[in-house]
PDB file of C-alpha atoms in Angstrom:
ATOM      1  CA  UNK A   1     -27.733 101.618  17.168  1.00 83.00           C
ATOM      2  CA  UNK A   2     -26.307 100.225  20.360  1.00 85.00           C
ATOM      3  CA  UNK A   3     -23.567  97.423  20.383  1.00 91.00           C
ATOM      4  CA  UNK A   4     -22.247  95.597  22.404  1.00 96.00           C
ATOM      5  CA  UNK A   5     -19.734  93.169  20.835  1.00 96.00           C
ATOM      6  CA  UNK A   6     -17.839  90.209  22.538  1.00 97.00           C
ATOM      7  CA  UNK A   7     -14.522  88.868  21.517  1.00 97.00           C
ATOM      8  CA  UNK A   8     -11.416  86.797  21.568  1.00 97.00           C
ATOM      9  CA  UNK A   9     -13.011  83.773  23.024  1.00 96.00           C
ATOM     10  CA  UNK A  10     -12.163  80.009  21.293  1.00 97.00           C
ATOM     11  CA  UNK A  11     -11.183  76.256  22.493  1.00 98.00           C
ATOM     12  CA  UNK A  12      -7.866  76.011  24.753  1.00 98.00           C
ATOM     13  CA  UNK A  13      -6.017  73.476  26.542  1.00 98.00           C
ATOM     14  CA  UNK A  14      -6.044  73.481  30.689  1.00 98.00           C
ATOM     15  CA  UNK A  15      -3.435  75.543  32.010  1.00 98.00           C
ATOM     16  CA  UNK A  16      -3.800  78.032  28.708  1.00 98.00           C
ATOM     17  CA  UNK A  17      -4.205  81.654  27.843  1.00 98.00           C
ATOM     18  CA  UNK A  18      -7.209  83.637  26.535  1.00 98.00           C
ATOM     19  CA  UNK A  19      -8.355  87.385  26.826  1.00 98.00           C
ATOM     20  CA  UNK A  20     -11.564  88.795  26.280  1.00 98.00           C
ATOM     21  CA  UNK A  21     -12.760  91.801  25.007  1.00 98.00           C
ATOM     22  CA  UNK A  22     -15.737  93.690  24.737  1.00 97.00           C
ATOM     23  CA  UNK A  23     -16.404  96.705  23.152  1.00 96.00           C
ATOM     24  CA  UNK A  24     -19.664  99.161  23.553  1.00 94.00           C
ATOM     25  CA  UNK A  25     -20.680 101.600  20.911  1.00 91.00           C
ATOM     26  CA  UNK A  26     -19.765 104.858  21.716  1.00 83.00           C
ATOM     27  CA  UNK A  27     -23.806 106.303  21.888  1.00 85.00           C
ATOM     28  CA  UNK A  28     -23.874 104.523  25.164  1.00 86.00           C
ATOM     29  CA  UNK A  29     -24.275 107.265  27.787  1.00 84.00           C
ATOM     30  CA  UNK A  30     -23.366 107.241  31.273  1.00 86.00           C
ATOM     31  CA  UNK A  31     -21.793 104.022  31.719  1.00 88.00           C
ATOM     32  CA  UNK A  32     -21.202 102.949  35.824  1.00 91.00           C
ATOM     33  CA  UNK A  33     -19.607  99.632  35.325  1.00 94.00           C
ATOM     34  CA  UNK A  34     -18.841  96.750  32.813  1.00 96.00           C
ATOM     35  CA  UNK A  35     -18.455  93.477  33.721  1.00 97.00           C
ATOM     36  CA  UNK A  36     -18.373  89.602  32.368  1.00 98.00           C
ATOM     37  CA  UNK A  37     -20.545  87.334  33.481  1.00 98.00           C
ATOM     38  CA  UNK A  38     -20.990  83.741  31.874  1.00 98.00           C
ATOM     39  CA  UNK A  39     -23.167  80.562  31.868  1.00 98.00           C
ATOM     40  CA  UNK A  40     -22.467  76.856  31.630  1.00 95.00           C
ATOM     41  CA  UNK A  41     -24.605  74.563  30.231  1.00 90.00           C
ATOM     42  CA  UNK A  42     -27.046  74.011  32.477  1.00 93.00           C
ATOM     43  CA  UNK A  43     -26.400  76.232  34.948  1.00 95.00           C
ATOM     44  CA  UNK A  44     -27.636  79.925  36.129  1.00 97.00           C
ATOM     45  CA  UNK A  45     -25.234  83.110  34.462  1.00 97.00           C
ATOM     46  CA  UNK A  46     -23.002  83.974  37.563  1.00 98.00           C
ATOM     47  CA  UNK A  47     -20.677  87.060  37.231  1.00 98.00           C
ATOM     48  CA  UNK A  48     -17.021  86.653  36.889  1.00 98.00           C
ATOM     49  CA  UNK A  49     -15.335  90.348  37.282  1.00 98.00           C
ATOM     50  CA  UNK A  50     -16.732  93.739  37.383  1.00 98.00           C
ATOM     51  CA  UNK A  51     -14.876  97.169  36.649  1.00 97.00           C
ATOM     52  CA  UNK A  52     -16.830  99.926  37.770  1.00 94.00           C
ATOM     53  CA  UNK A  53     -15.757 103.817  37.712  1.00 88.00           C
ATOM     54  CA  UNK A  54     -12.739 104.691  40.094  1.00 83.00           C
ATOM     55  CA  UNK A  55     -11.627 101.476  38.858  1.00 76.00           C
ATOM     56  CA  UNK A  56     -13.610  99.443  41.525  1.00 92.00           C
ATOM     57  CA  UNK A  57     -13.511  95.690  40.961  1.00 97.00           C
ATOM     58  CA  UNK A  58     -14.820  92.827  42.014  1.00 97.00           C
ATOM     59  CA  UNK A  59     -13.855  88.736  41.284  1.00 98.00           C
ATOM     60  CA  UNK A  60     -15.877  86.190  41.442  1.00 98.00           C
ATOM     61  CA  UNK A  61     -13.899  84.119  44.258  1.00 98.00           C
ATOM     62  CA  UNK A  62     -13.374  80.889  41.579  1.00 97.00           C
ATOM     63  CA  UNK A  63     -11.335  83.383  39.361  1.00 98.00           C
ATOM     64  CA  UNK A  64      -9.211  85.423  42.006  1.00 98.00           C
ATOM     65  CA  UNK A  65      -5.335  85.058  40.946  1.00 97.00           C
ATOM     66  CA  UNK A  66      -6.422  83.551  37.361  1.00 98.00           C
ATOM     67  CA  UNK A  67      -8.447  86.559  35.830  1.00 98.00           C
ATOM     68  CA  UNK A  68      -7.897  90.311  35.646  1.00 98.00           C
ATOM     69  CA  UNK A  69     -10.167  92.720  34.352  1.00 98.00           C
ATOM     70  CA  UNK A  70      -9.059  95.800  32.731  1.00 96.00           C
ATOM     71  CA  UNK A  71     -10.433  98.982  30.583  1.00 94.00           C
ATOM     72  CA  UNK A  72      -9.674 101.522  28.542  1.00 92.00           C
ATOM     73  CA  UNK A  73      -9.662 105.520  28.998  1.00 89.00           C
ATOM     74  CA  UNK A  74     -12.452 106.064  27.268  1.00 88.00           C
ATOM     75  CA  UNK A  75     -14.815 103.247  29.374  1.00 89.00           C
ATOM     76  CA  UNK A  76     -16.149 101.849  26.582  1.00 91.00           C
ATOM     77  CA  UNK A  77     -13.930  98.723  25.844  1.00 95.00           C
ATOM     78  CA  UNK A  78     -13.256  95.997  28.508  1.00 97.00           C
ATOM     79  CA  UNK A  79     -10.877  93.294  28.526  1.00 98.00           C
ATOM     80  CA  UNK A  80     -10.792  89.833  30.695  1.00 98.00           C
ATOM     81  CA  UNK A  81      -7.409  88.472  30.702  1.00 98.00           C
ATOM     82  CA  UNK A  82      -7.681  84.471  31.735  1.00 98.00           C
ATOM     83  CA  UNK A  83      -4.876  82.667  32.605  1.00 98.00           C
ATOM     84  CA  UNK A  84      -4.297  79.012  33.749  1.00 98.00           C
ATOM     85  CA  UNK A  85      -7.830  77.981  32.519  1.00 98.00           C
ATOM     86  CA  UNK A  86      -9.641  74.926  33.761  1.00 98.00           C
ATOM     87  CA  UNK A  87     -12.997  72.769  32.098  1.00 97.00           C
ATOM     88  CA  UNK A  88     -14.829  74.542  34.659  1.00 96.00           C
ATOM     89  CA  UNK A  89     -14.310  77.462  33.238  1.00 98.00           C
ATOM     90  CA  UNK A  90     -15.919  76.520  30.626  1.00 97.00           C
ATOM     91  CA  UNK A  91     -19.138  78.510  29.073  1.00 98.00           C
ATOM     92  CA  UNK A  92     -20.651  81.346  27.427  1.00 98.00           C
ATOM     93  CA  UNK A  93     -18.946  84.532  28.433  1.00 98.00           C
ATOM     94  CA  UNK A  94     -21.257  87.813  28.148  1.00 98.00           C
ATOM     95  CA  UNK A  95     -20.741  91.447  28.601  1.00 98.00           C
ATOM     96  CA  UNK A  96     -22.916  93.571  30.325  1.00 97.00           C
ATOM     97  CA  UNK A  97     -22.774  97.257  30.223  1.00 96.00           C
ATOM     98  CA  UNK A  98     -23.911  98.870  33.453  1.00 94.00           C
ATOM     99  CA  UNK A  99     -25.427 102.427  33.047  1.00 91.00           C
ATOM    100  CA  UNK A 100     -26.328 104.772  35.650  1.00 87.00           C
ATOM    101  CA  UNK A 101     -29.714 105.023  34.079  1.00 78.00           C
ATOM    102  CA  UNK A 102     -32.612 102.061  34.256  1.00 83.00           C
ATOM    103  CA  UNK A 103     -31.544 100.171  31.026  1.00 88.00           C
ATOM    104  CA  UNK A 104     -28.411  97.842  30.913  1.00 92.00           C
ATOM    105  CA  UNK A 105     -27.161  96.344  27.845  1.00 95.00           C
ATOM    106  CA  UNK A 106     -25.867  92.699  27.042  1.00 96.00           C
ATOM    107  CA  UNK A 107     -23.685  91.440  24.626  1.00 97.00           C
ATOM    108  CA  UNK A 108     -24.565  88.083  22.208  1.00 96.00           C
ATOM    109  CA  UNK A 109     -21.881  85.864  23.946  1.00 97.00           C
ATOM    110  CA  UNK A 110     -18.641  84.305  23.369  1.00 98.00           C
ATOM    111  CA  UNK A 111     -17.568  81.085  23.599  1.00 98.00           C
ATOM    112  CA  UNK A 112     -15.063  79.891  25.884  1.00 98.00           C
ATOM    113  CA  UNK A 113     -14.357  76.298  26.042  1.00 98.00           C
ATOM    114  CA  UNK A 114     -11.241  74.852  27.505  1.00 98.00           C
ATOM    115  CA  UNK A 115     -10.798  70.839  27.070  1.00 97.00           C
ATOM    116  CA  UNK A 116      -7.729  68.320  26.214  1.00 95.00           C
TER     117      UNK A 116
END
């Protein structure tokens, strides 16, 4: 069965600390990239970082200095370090696994909300 498992997500303060991981089970084959994208309420998914192989990676420019994305040897676990969140940051944070073949796989979602 494939999984693909968000998490580490919760409520913080502005100006606080979360990281984000996601982990894909290991009968996923040829994996290209992995990357976190999320959704606010009432607003279209947009991606947020994307690791790719030979460690290619891409920011979404609203996250540039605040977020790094990360992964482990094996490519099958990625991590989203967020520092010095904001409300906007706010949202539903999802995984997507990136395969070099036609069919990509999501994650459920993790929340992420960060309020006083």
């Amino acid at each position: 069965q494939v999984q693909v498992v968000e998490s580490g997500g919760g409520l913080v303060q502005p100006g606080e600390s979360l990281k984000l991981s996601c982990a894909a089970s290991r009968n996923i084959a040829g994996i290209y990239a992995m990357a976190w994208y999320r959704q606010a309420p009432g607003k279209q998914r947009e991606l947020v970082a994307r690791i790719a192989v030979g460690a290619n990676i891409d920011y979404a420019d609203s996250v540039k200095g605040r977020f790094t994305i990360s992964r482990n040897k094996a490519f099958n676990t990625v991590y989203l370090q967020m520092n010095n969140l904001q409300p906007e940051d706010t949202g539903t944070y999802y995984c997507k696994v990136v395969r070099s073949g036609p069919i990509d796989y999501w994650g459920q979602g993790i929340q992420v909300t960060v309020s006083s």
